[in-house]
PDB file of C-alpha atoms and ligand atoms in Angstrom:
ATOM      1  CA  MET A 298       1.859  -7.096 -26.757  1.00 61.00           C
ATOM      2  CA  THR A 299      -0.635  -6.245 -29.400  1.00 61.00           C
ATOM      3  CA  GLY A 300       0.010  -2.741 -30.563  1.00 62.00           C
ATOM      4  CA  GLU A 301       2.379  -1.045 -28.148  1.00 55.00           C
ATOM      5  CA  PRO A 302       5.265   0.342 -30.177  1.00 57.00           C
ATOM      6  CA  ASN A 303       6.335   2.987 -27.705  1.00 54.00           C
ATOM      7  CA  SER A 304       5.341   1.423 -24.411  1.00 47.00           C
ATOM      8  CA  ALA A 305       7.577  -1.518 -25.149  1.00 46.00           C
ATOM      9  CA  ARG A 306      10.507   0.860 -25.296  1.00 51.00           C
ATOM     10  CA  VAL A 307       9.631   2.464 -21.993  1.00 53.00           C
ATOM     11  CA  PRO A 308       9.249  -0.299 -19.411  1.00 51.00           C
ATOM     12  CA  MET A 309       9.659   2.068 -16.520  1.00 46.00           C
ATOM     13  CA  ALA A 310       6.946   4.387 -17.701  1.00 58.00           C
ATOM     14  CA  GLY A 311       4.668   5.226 -14.828  1.00 70.00           C
ATOM     15  CA  ARG A 312       6.867   3.509 -12.296  1.00 82.00           C
ATOM     16  CA  PRO A 313       8.017   5.923  -9.611  1.00 90.00           C
ATOM     17  CA  CYS A 314      11.497   6.099  -8.223  1.00 91.00           C
ATOM     18  CA  PRO A 315      11.688   3.953  -5.084  1.00 88.00           C
ATOM     19  CA  ALA A 316      13.904   6.534  -3.453  1.00 87.00           C
ATOM     20  CA  CYS A 317      11.918   9.722  -3.919  1.00 91.00           C
ATOM     21  CA  GLY A 318       8.801   8.702  -5.825  1.00 91.00           C
ATOM     22  CA  ARG A 319       9.526  10.714  -8.943  1.00 92.00           C
ATOM     23  CA  PRO A 320       9.136   9.275 -12.428  1.00 91.00           C
ATOM     24  CA  ALA A 321      12.044   6.950 -13.072  1.00 91.00           C
ATOM     25  CA  VAL A 322      14.485   7.488 -15.891  1.00 90.00           C
ATOM     26  CA  HIS A 323      15.512   4.693 -18.195  1.00 88.00           C
ATOM     27  CA  ALA A 324      19.180   5.539 -17.730  1.00 91.00           C
ATOM     28  CA  TYR A 325      18.907   5.162 -13.973  1.00 90.00           C
ATOM     29  CA  ARG A 326      16.056   2.740 -13.689  1.00 87.00           C
ATOM     30  CA  PRO A 327      14.390   2.069 -11.538  1.00 89.00           C
ATOM     31  CA  PHE A 328      15.484   5.375 -10.114  1.00 90.00           C
ATOM     32  CA  CYS A 329      14.948   8.895 -11.393  1.00 93.00           C
ATOM     33  CA  SER A 330      18.586   9.855 -11.190  1.00 93.00           C
ATOM     34  CA  GLY A 331      22.028   8.606 -10.314  1.00 93.00           C
ATOM     35  CA  ARG A 332      21.740  10.377  -7.010  1.00 93.00           C
ATOM     36  CA  CYS A 333      18.700   8.401  -5.979  1.00 92.00           C
ATOM     37  CA  ALA A 334      20.300   5.194  -7.183  1.00 91.00           C
ATOM     38  CA  ASP A 335      23.331   5.908  -5.064  1.00 90.00           C
ATOM     39  CA  LEU A 336      21.170   6.902  -2.161  1.00 88.00           C
ATOM     40  CA  ASP A 337      19.185   3.708  -2.361  1.00 81.00           C
ATOM     41  CA  LEU A 338      22.324   1.650  -2.686  1.00 78.00           C
ATOM     42  CA  GLY A 339      23.634   3.267   0.454  1.00 82.00           C
ATOM     43  CA  ARG A 340      20.530   2.178   2.301  1.00 78.00           C
ATOM     44  CA  TRP A 341      21.022  -1.360   1.148  1.00 75.00           C
ATOM     45  CA  LEU A 342      24.600  -1.385   2.328  1.00 79.00           C
ATOM     46  CA  ASP A 343      23.519   0.189   5.552  1.00 79.00           C
ATOM     47  CA  GLY A 344      21.011  -2.566   6.132  1.00 76.00           C
ATOM     48  CA  THR A 345      18.106  -0.177   6.411  1.00 61.00           C
ATOM     49  CA  TYR A 346      16.063  -2.250   4.013  1.00 55.00           C
ATOM     50  CA  CYS A 347      16.500  -5.292   6.182  1.00 57.00           C
ATOM     51  CA  VAL A 348      14.139  -3.886   8.767  1.00 53.00           C
ATOM     52  CA  ALA A 349      11.521  -2.843   6.262  1.00 51.00           C
ATOM     53  CA  SER A 350       9.287  -5.621   7.435  1.00 54.00           C
ATOM     54  CA  ASP A 351       6.212  -5.806   9.608  1.00 63.00           C
ATOM     55  CA  GLU A 352       7.656  -8.734  11.433  1.00 60.00           C
ATOM     56  CA  GLU A 353       8.776  -7.680  14.847  1.00 61.00           C
ATOM     57  CA  PRO A 354      10.192 -10.002  17.445  1.00 62.00           C
ATOM     58  CA  GLY A 355       7.553 -10.519  20.093  1.00 67.00           C
ATOM     59  CA  ASP A 356       9.756 -11.768  22.851  1.00 70.00           C
ATOM     60  CA  ASP A 357      13.046  -9.985  22.581  1.00 72.00           C
ATOM     61  CA  GLU A 358      15.236  -9.552  25.573  1.00 72.00           C
ATOM     62  CA  THR A 359      15.255  -5.844  26.244  1.00 68.00           C
ATOM     63  CA  PRO A 360      18.536  -4.820  27.762  1.00 69.00           C
ATOM     64  CA  ALA A 361      18.471  -2.359  30.596  1.00 68.00           C
TER      65      ALA A 361
HETATM   66 ZN1   ZN B 670      14.463   9.556  -7.244  1.00 82.10          ZN
END
């Protein structure tokens, strides 16, 4: 914070949209558009993000 007049106004500058990877827009941060924001929200509600982990159950009972 020692000489950044514009950067301080653009916190999302350089941060890509988590949905598509495009430059995010301040109005829809951290997304690039309302569409991506909605899309991402849908994933959350769907529970897709819950399995975005490297942790996999080693001994799970596989049903036939
Ligand atoms: Zn996007």
